[in-house]
GROMACS .gro file of C-alpha atoms in nm:
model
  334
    1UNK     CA    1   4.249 -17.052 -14.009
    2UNK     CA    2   4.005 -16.843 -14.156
    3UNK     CA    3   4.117 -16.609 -14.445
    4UNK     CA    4   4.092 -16.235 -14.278
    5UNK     CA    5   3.877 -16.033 -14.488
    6UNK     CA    6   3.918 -15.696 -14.580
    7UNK     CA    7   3.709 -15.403 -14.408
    8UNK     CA    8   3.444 -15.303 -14.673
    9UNK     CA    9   3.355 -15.631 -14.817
   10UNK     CA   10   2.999 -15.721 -14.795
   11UNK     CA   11   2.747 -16.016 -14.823
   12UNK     CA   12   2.412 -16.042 -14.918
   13UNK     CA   13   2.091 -16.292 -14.768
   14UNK     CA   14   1.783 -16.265 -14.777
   15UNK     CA   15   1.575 -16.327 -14.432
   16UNK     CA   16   1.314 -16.554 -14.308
   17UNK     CA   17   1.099 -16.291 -14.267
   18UNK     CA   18   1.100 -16.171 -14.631
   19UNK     CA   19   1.377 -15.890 -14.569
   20UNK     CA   20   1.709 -15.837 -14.744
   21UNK     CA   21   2.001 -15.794 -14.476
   22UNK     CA   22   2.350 -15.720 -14.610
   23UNK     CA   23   2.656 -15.744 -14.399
   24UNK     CA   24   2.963 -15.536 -14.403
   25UNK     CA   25   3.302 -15.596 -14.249
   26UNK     CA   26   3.437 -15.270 -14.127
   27UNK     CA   27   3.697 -15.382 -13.832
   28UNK     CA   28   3.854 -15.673 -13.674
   29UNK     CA   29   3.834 -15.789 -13.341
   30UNK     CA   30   4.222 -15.852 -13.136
   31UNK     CA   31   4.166 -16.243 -13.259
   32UNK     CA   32   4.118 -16.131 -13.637
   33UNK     CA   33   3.735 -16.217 -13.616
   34UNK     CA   34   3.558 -15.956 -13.804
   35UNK     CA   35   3.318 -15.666 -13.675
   36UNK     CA   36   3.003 -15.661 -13.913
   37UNK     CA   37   2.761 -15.384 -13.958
   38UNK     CA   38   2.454 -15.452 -14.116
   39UNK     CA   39   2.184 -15.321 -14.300
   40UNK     CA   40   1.824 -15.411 -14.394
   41UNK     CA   41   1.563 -15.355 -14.685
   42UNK     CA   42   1.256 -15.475 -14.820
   43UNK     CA   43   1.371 -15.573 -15.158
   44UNK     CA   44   1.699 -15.664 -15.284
   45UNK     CA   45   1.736 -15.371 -15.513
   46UNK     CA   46   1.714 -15.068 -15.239
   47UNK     CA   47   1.940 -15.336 -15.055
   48UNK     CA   48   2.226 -15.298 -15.293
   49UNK     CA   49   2.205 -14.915 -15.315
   50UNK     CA   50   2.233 -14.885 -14.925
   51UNK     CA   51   2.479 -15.167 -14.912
   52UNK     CA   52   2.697 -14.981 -15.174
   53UNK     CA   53   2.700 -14.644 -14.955
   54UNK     CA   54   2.783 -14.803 -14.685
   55UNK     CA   55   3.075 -15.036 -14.783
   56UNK     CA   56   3.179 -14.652 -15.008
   57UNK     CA   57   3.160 -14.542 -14.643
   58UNK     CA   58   3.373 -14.819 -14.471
   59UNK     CA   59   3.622 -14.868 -14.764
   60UNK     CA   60   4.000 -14.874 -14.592
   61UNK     CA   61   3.865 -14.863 -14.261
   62UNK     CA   62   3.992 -15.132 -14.032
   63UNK     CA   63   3.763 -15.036 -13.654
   64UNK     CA   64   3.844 -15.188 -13.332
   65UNK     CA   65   3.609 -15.406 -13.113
   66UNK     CA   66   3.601 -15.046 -12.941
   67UNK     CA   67   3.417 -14.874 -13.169
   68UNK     CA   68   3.111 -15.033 -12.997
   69UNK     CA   69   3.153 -14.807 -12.683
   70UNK     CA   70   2.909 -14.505 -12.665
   71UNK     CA   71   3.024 -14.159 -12.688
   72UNK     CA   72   3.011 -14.098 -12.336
   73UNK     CA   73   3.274 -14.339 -12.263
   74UNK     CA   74   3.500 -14.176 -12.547
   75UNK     CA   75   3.485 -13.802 -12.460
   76UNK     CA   76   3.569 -13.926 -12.105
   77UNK     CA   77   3.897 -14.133 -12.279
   78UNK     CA   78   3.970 -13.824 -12.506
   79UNK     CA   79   3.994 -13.608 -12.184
   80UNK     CA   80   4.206 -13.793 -12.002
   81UNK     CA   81   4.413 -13.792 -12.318
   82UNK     CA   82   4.396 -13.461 -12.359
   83UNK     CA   83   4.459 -13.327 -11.974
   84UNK     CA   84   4.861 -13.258 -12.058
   85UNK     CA   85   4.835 -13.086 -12.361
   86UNK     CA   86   4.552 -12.869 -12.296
   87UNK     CA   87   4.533 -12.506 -12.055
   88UNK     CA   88   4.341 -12.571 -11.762
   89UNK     CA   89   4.127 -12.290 -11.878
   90UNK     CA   90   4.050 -12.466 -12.240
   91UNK     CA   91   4.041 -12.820 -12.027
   92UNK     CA   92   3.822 -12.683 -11.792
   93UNK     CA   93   3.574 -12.543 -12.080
   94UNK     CA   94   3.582 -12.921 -12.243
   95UNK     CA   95   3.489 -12.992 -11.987
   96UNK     CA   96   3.149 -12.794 -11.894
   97UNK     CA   97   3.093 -12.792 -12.268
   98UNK     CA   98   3.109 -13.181 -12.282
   99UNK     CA   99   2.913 -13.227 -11.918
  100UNK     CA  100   2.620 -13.013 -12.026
  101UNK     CA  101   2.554 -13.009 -12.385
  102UNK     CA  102   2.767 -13.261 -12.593
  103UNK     CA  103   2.668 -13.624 -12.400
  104UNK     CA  104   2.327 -13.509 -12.247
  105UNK     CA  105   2.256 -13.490 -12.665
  106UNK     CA  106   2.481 -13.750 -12.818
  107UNK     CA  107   2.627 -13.947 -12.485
  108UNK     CA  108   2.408 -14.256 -12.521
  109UNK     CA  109   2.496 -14.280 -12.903
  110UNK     CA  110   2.702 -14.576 -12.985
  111UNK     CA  111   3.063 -14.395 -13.132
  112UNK     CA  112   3.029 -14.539 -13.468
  113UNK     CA  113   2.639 -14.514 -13.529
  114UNK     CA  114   2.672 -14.108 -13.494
  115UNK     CA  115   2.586 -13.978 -13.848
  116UNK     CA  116   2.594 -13.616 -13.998
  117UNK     CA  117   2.233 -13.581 -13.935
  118UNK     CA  118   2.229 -13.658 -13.549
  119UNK     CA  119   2.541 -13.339 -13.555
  120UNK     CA  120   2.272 -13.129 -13.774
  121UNK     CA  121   1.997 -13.198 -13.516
  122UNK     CA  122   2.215 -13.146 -13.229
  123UNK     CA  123   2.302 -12.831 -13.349
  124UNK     CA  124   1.997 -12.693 -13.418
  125UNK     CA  125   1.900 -12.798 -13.090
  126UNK     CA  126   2.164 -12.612 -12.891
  127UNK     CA  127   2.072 -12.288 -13.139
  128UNK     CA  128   1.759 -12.318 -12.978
  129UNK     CA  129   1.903 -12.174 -12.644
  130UNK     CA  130   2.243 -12.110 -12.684
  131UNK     CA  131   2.454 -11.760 -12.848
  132UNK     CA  132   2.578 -11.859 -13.177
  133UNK     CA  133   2.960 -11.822 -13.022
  134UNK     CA  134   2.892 -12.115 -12.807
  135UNK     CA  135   2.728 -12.349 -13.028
  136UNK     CA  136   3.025 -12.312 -13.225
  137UNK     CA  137   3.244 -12.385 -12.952
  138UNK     CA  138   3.089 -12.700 -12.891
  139UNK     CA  139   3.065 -12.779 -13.211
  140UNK     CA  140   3.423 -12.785 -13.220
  141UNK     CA  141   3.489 -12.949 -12.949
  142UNK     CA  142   3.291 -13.236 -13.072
  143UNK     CA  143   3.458 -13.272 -13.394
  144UNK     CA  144   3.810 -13.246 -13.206
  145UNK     CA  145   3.667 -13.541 -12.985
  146UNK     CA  146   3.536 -13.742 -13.318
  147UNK     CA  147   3.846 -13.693 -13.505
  148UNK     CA  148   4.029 -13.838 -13.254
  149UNK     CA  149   3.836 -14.130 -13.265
  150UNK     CA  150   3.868 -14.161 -13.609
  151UNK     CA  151   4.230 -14.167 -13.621
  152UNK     CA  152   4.220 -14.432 -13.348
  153UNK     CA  153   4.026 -14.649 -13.545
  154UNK     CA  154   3.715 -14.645 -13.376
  155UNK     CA  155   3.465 -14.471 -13.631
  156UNK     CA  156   3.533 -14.481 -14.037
  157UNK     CA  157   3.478 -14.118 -14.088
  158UNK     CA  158   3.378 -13.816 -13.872
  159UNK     CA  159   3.026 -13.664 -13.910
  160UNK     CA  160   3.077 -13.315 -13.818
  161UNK     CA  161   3.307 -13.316 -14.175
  162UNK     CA  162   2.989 -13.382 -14.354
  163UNK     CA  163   2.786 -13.102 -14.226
  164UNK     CA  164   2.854 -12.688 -14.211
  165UNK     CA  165   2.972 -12.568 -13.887
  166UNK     CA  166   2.784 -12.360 -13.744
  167UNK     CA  167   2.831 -11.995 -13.768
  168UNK     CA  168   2.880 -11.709 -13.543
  169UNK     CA  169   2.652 -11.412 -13.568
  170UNK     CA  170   2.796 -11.111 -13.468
  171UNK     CA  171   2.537 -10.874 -13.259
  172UNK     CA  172   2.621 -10.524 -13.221
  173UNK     CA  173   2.919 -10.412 -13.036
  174UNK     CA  174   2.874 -10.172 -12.795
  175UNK     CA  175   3.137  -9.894 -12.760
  176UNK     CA  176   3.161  -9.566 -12.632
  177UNK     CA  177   3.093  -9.250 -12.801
  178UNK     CA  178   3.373  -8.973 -12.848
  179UNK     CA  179   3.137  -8.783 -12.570
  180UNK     CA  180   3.157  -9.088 -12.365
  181UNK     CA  181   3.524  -9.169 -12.439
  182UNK     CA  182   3.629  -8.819 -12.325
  183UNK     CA  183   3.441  -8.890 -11.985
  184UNK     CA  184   3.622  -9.210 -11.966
  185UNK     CA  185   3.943  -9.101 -12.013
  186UNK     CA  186   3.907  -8.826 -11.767
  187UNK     CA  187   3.810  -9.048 -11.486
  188UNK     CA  188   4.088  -9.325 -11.596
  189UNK     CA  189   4.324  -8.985 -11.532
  190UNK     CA  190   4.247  -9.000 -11.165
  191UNK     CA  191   4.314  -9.317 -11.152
  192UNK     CA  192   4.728  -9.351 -11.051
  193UNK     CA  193   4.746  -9.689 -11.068
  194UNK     CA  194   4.512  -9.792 -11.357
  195UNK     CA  195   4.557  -9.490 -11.558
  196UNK     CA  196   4.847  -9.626 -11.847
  197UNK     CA  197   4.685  -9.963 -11.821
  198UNK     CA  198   4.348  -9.854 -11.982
  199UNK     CA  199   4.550  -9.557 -12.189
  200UNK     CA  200   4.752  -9.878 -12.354
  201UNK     CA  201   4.457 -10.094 -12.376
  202UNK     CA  202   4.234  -9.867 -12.560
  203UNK     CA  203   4.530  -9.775 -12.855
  204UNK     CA  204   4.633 -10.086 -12.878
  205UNK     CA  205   4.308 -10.310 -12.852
  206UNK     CA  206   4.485 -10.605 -12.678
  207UNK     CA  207   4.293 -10.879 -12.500
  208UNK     CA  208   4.289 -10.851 -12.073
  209UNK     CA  209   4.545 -11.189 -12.081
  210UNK     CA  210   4.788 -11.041 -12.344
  211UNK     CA  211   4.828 -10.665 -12.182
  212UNK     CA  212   4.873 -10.843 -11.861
  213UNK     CA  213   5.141 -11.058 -12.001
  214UNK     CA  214   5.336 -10.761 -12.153
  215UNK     CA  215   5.739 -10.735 -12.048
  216UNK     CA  216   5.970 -10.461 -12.101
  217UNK     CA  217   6.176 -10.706 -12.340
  218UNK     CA  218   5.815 -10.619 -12.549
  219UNK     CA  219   5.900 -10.286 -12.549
  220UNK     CA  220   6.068 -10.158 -12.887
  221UNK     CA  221   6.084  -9.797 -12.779
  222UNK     CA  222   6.269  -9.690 -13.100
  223UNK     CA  223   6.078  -9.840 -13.324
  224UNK     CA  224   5.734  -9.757 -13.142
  225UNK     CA  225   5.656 -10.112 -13.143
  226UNK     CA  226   5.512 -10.407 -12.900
  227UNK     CA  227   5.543 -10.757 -12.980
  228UNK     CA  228   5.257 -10.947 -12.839
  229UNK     CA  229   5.357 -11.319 -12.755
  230UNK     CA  230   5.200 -11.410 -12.473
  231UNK     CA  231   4.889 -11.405 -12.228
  232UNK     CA  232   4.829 -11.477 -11.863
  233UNK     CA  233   4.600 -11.661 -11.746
  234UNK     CA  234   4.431 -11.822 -11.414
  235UNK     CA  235   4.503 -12.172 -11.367
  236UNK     CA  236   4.282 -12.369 -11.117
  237UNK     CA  237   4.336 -12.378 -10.781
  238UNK     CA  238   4.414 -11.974 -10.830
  239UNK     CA  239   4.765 -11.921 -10.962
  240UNK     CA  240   4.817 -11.697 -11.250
  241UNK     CA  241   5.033 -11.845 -11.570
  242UNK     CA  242   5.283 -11.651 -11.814
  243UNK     CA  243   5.153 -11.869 -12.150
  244UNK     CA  244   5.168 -11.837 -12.536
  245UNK     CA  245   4.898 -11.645 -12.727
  246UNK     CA  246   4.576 -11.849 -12.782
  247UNK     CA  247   4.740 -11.915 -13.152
  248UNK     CA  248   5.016 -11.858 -13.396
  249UNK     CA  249   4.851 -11.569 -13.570
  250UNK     CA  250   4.822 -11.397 -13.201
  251UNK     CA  251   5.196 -11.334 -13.159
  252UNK     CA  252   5.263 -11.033 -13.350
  253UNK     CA  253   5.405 -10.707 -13.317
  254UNK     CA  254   5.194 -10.411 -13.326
  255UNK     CA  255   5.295 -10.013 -13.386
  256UNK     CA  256   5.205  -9.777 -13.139
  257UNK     CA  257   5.080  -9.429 -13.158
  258UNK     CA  258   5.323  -9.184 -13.043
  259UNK     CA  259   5.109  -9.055 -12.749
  260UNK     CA  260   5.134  -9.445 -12.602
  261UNK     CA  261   5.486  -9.501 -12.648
  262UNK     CA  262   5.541  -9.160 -12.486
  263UNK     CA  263   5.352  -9.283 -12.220
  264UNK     CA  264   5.547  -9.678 -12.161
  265UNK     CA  265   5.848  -9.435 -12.212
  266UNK     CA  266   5.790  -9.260 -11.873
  267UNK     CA  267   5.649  -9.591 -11.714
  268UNK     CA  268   5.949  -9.754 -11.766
  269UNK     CA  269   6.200  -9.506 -11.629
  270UNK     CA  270   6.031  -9.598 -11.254
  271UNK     CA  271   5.995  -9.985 -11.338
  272UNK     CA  272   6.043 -10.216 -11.070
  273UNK     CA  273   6.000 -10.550 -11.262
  274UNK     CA  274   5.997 -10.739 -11.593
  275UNK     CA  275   5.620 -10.676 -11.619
  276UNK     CA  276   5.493 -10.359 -11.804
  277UNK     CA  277   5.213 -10.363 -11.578
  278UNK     CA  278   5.279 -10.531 -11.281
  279UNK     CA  279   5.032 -10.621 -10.982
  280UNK     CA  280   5.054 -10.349 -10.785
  281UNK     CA  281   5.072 -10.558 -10.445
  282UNK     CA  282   5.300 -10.808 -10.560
  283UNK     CA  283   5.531 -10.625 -10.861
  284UNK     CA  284   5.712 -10.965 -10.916
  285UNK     CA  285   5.383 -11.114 -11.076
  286UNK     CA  286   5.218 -10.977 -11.411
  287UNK     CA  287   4.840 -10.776 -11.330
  288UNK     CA  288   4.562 -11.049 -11.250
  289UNK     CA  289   4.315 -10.970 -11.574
  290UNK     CA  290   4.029 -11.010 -11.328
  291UNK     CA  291   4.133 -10.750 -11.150
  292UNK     CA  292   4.159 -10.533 -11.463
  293UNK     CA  293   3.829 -10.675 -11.565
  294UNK     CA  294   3.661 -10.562 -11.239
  295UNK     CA  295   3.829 -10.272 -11.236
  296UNK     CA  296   3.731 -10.132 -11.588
  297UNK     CA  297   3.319 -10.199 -11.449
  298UNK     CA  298   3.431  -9.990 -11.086
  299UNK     CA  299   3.556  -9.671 -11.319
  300UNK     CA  300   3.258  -9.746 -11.593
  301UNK     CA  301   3.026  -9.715 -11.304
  302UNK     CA  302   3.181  -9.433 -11.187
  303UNK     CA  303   3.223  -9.232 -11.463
  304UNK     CA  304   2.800  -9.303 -11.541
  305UNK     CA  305   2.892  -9.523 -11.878
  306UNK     CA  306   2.725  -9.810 -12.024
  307UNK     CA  307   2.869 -10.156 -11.896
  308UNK     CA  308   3.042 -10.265 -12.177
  309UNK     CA  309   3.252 -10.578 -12.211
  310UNK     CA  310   3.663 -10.562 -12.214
  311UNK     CA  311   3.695 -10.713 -12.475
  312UNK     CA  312   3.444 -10.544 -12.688
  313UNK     CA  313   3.715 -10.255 -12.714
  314UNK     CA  314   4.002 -10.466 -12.924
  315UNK     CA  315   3.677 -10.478 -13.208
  316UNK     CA  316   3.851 -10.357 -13.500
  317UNK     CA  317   3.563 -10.149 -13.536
  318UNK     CA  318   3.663 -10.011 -13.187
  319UNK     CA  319   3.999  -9.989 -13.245
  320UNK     CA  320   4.002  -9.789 -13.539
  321UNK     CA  321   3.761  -9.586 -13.335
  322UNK     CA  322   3.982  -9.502 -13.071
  323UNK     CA  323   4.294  -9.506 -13.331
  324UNK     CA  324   4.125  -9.181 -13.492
  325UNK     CA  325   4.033  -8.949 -13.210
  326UNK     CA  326   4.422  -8.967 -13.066
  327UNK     CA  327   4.466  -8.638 -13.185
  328UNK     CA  328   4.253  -8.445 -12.863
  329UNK     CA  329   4.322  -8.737 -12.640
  330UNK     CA  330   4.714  -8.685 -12.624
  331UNK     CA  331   4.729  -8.359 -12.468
  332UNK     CA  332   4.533  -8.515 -12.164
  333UNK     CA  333   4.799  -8.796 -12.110
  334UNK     CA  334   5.099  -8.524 -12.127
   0.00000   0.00000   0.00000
């Protein structure tokens, strides 16, 4: 039986033709035959300096005969991999990120043959037409997906460690003025049922998900505190889910200003449920943030301000915005 070589050892020949080919052995097949790349030059000389970066490259690396499958075929592996551990939210976002950017770009690449450059292009590509937040996104997904594969065994190293990630670039928030905030708060007043839940969104600057997923157990009314540690969320097919904050740093505990913990103070004296704010048909389930989302653009409208986005108010920014005109709000939430 043949001696097994070891991934990264290479040979040199030179070809009918007049070209220098060098062959690597990166991986071994399920018989112990190995899997060869190889690489071609006109002279022997620029043949050793590619051969060297490449067996550099392939050093320790031991592939599988599956490292020949494109990257359509992985991505659709990694998914199914992936379908228990992930939200059906972030699933369903691999998904459509993976569907309509990632393989129309790099799908018909062979795994292994993907280098830094062909991430760089793709990139820049998706720059083209995409907001910088989403680019990223995908990036990110991508090097999830290619890391994966690496660990498996089916590509030496991944590309999208070679290259800068692509940043965000932040674009102006827009947020109300204290002439506009006044207006706001005055029509949020007349409001019964969404009154505290935009009062406690705008001094806190919590995400839709995580004020929705508030409980009374939250609620440190001594201390003037909320601990945020989890968010709701839609699942598919329609049901809402009670999960974890999107990461570790998101569970925290945040001090309120008097006038708000005034305000949970009376809330919870008529509570019904475990929810601070619970759906006002159904009090055993936590707010739907849709709802809150469409109902924030119903009072906007209403009040004649601009259409900003929820989420645009937790900006620190924002926040600190908000934080420091308390003073002439209180007296209107008394």
């Amino acid at each position: 039986m043949a001696k097994r070589r070891p991934s990264g050892d290479g040979m040199v020949r030179k070809r009918n033709d007049g070209r220098w080919e060098g062959r690597i052995v990166v991986g071994h097949k399920e018989n112990g035959e190995s899997i060869f790349r190889y690489v071609y030059a006109p002279t022997q000389k620029k043949l050793s300096t590619k051969l060297r970066q490449h067996i550099d490259s392939y050093q320790g690396a031991d592939l599988t005969e599956q490292s020949r499958m494109t990257l359509s075929e992985w991505l659709d592996k990694w998914l199914e991999n992936m379908a228990d551990t992930l939200r059906p939210n972030a699933l369903r976002n691999y998904r459509s990120y993976i569907e309509n950017h990632i393989k129309p770009g790099l799908g018909d690449k062979q795994l292994a043959r993907i280098t830094p450059k062909d991430v760089q292009q793709f990139n820049e590509k998706l720059s083209d037409s995409l907001a910088s937040g989403t680019v990223r996104r995908i990036h990110t997904t991508l090097h999830g997906a290619l890391k994966a594969a690496q660990q498996a065994h089916l590509i030496a190293s991944n590309p999208t460690e070679q290259i800068i990630a692509p940043r965000f670039s932040y674009g102006a928030k827009q947020i109300l003025t204290d002439k506009q905030l006044d207006v706001f708060m005055k029509v949020i007043a007349e409001d019964e049922i969404w009154c505290n839940f935009f009062y406690t969104e705008l001094t806190t600057g919590l995400r839709r998900g995580e004020i929705c997923g508030l409980k009374w157990e939250d609620f440190d009314e001594v201390a003037g505190t909320l601990k945020v540690c989890r968010t709701v969320y839609r699942e598919t097919g329609g049901g809402l889910t009670a999960g974890d904050t999107k990461t570790y740093a998101g569970t925290r505990r945040i001090v309120l200003p008097a006038s708000t913990v005034q305000v949970l103070h009376e809330r919870k004296k008529s509570a019904l449920t475990e929810w601070i704010f619970p759906n006002p048909l159904k009090p055993e389930q936590p707010t739907n943030p849709g709802s809150a989302y469409r109902r924030l653009k119903v009072l906007l409208k209403r009040a004649g301000l601009p259409n900003i986005r929820f989420h645009d108010k937790s900006h620190p920014y924002a926040l600190n915005f908000f934080w420091g005109i308390m003073g002439y709000l209180e007296p209107s939430i008394q």
